PDB file of C-alpha atoms in Angstrom:
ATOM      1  CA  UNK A   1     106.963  16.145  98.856  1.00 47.00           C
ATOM      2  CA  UNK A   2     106.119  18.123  95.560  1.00 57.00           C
ATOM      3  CA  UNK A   3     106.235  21.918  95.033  1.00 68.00           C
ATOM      4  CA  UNK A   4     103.141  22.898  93.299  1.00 76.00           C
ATOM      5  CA  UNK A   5     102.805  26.658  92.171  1.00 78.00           C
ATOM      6  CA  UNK A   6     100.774  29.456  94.327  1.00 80.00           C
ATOM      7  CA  UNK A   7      98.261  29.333  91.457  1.00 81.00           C
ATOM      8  CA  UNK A   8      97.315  25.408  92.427  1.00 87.00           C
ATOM      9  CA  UNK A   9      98.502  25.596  96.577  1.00 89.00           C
ATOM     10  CA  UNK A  10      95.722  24.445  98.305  1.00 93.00           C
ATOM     11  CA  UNK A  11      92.312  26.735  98.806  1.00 93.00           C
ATOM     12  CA  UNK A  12      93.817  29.020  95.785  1.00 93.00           C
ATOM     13  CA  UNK A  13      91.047  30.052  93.365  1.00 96.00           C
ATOM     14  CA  UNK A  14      91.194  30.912  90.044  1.00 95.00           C
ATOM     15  CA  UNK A  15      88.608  32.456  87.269  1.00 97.00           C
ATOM     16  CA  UNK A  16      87.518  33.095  83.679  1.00 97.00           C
ATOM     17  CA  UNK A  17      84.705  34.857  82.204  1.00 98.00           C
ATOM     18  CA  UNK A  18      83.469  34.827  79.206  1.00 98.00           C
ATOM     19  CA  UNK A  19      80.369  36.788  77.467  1.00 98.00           C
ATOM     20  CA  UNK A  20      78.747  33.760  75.213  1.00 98.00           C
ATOM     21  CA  UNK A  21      77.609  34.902  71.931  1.00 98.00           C
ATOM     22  CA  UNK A  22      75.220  32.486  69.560  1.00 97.00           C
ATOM     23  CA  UNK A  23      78.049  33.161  66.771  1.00 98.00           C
ATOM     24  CA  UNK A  24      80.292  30.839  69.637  1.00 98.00           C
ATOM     25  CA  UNK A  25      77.612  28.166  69.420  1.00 98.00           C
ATOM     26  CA  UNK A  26      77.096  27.973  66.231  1.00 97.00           C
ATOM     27  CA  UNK A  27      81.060  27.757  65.909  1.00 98.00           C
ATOM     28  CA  UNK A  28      81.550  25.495  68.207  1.00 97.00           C
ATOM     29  CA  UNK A  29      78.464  23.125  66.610  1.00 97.00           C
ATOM     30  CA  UNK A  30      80.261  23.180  63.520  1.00 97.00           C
ATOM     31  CA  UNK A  31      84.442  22.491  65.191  1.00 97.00           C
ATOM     32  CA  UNK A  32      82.568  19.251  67.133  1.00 96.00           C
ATOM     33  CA  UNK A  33      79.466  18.483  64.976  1.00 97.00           C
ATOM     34  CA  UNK A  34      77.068  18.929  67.865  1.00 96.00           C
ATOM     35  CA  UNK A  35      74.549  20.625  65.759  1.00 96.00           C
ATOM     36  CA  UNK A  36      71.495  19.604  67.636  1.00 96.00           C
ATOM     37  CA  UNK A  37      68.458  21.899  66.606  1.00 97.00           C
ATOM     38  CA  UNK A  38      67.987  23.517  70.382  1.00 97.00           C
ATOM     39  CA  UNK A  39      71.199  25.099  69.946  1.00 97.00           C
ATOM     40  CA  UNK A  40      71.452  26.168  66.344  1.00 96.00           C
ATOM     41  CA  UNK A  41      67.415  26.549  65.225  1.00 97.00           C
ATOM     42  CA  UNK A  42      65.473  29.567  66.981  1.00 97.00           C
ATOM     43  CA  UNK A  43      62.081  28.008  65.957  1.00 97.00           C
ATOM     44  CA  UNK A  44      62.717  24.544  67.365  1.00 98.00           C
ATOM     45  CA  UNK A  45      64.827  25.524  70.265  1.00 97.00           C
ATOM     46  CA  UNK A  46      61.180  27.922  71.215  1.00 97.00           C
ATOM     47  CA  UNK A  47      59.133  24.954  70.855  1.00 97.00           C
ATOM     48  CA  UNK A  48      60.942  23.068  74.001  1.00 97.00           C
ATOM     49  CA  UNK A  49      61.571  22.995  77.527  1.00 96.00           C
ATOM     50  CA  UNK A  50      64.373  25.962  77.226  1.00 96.00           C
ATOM     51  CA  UNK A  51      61.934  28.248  75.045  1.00 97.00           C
ATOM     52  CA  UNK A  52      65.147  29.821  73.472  1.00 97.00           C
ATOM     53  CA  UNK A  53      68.585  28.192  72.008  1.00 98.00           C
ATOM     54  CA  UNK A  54      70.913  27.171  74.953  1.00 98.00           C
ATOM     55  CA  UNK A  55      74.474  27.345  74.973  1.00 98.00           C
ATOM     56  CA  UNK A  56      76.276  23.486  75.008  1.00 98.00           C
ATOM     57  CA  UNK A  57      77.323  22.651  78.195  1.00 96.00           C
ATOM     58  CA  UNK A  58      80.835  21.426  76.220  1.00 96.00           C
ATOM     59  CA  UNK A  59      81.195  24.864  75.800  1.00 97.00           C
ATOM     60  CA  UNK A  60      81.470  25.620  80.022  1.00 97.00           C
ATOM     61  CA  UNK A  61      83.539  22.515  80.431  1.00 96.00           C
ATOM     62  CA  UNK A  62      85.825  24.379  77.569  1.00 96.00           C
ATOM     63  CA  UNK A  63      85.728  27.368  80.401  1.00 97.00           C
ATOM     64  CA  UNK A  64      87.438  25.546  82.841  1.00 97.00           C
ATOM     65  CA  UNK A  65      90.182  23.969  80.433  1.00 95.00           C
ATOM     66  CA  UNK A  66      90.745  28.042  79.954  1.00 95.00           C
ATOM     67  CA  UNK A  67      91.083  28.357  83.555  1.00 95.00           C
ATOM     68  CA  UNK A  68      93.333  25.226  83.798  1.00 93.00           C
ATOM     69  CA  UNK A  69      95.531  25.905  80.149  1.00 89.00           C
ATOM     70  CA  UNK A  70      95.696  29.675  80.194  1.00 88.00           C
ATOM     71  CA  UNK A  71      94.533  31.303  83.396  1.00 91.00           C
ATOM     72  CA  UNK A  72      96.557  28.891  86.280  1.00 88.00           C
ATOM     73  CA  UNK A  73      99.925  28.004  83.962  1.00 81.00           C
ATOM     74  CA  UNK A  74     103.124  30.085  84.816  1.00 82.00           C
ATOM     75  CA  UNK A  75     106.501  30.507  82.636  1.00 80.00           C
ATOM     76  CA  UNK A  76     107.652  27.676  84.982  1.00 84.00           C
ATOM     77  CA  UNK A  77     104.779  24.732  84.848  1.00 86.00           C
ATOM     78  CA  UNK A  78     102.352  23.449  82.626  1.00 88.00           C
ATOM     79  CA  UNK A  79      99.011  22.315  83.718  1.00 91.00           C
ATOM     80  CA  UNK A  80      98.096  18.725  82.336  1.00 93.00           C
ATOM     81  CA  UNK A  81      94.533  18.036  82.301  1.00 92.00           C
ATOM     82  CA  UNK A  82      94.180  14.725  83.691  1.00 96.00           C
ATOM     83  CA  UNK A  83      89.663  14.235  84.022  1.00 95.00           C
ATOM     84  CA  UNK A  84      86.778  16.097  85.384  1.00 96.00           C
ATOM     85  CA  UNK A  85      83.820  15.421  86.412  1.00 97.00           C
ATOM     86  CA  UNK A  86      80.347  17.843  85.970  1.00 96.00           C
ATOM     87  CA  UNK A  87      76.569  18.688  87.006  1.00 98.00           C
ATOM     88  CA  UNK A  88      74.712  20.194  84.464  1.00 98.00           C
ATOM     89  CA  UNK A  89      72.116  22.549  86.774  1.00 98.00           C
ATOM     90  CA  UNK A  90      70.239  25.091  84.613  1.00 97.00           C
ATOM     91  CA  UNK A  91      71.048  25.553  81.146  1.00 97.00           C
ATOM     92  CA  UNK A  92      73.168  28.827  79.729  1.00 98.00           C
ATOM     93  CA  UNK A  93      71.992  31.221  76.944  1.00 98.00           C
ATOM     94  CA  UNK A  94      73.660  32.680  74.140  1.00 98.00           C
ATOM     95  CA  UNK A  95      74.628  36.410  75.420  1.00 98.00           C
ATOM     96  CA  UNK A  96      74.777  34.825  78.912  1.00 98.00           C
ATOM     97  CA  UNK A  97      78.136  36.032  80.590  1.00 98.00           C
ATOM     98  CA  UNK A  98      79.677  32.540  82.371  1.00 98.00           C
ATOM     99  CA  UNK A  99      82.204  32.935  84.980  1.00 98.00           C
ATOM    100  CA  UNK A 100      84.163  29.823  85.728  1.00 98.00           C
ATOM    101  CA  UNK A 101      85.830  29.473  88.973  1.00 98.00           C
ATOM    102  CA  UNK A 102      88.356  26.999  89.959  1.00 97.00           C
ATOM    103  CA  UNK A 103      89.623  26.008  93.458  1.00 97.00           C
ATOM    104  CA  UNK A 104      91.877  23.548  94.734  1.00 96.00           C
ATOM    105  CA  UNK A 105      90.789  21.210  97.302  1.00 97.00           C
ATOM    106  CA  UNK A 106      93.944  18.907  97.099  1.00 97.00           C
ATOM    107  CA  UNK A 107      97.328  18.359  96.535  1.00 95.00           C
ATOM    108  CA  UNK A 108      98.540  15.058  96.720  1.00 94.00           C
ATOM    109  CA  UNK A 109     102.452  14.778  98.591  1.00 91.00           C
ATOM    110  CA  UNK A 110     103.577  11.869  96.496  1.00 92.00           C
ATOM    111  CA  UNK A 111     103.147  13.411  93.253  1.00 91.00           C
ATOM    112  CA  UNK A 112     102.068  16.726  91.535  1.00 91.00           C
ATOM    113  CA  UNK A 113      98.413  15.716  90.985  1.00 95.00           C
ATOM    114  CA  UNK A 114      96.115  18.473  92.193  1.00 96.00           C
ATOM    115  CA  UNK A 115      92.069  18.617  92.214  1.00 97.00           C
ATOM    116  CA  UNK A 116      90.404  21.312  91.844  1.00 98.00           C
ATOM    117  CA  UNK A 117      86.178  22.122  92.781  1.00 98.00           C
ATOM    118  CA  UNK A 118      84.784  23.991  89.768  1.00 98.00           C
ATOM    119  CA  UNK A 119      81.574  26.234  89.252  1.00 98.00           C
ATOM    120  CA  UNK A 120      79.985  27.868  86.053  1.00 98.00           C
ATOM    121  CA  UNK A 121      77.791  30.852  87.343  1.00 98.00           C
ATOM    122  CA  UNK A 122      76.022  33.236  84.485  1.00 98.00           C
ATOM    123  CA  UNK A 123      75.494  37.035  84.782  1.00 98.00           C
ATOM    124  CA  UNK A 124      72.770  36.645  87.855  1.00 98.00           C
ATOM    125  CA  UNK A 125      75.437  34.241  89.725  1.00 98.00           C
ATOM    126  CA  UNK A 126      72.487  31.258  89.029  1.00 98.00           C
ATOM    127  CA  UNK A 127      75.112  27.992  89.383  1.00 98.00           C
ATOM    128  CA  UNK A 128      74.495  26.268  85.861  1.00 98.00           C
ATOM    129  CA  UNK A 129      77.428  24.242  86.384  1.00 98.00           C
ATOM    130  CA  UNK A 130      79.572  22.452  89.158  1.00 98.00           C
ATOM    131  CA  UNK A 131      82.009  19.447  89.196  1.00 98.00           C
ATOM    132  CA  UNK A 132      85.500  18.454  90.216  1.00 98.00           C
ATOM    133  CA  UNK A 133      89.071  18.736  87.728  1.00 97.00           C
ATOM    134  CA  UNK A 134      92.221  16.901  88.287  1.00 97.00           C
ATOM    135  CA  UNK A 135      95.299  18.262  86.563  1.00 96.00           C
ATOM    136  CA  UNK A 136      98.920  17.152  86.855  1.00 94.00           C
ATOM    137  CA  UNK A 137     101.103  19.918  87.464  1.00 92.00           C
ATOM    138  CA  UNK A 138     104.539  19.160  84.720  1.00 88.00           C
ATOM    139  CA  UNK A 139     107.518  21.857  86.138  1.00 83.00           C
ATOM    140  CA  UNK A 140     110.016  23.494  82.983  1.00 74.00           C
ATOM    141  CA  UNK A 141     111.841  22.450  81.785  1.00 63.00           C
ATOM    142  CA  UNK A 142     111.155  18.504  81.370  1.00 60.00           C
ATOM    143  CA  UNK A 143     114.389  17.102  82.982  1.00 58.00           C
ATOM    144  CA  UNK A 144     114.154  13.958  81.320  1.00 57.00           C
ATOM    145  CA  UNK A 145     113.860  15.097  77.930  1.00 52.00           C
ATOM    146  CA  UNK A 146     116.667  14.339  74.980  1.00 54.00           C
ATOM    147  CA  UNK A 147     119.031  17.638  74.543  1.00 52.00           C
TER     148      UNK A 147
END
């Protein structure tokens, strides 16, 4: 059986918000070279569905890495991102503040592989986000590793 942290035991829930500013987008279309107008142009991004420049929905999925990498990890483990899965549901806007929440569902007993439910919710708790993380749970130190 494997010893997973209290952070990642089964039905614990963990959380990140994060108040999305347009100078995030715009950084974050020039790190991955999404620059797609409805994100980055005010006068095209009015003239479609959205009305206003959205937030990319890279940018939530980055939320819940933040929840796995930095929120979750203790001195003692390091949280491995291993695949997720997502539902984009209503789009978010720059100023929007995103909460990400994270809970586990399982924890396998053969290995330390656990999965995890995920929601993005903005300011007004509208879900604008929801999908499924698995994450392999790697203890300190790395036994196996040359001295």
């Amino acid at each position: 059986m494997t010893t997973t942290p209290e952070r990642l035991r089964m039905g614990a829930k963990s959380s990140f918000t994060k108040t999305i500013t347009q100078r995030d987008v715009d950084d974050f279309a020039r790190i991955s070279g999404d620059d797609q107008a409805v994100h980055i142009d005010p006068a095209h991004a009015a003239r479609t569905r959205f009305e206003r420049r959205i937030v990319h929905g890279t940018i939530l999925v980055g939320m819940v890495s933040a929840v796995l990498g930095h929120v979750i990890p203790d001195p003692e483990h390091t949280v491995i991102f291993l695949g997720q899965s997502c539902r984009f549901k209503r789009p978010a806007y720059p100023g929007d503040t995103v909460t990400v929440e994270c809970e586990v569902t399982a924890v396998r007993d053969d290995k330390p592989i656990v999965t995890l439910a995920c929601t993005a919710r903005d300011q007004e708790g509208v879900e604008l986000m929801s999908g499924e993380a698995t994450v392999y749970v790697d203890p300190h130190p790395f036994t196996d590793l040359p001295a």
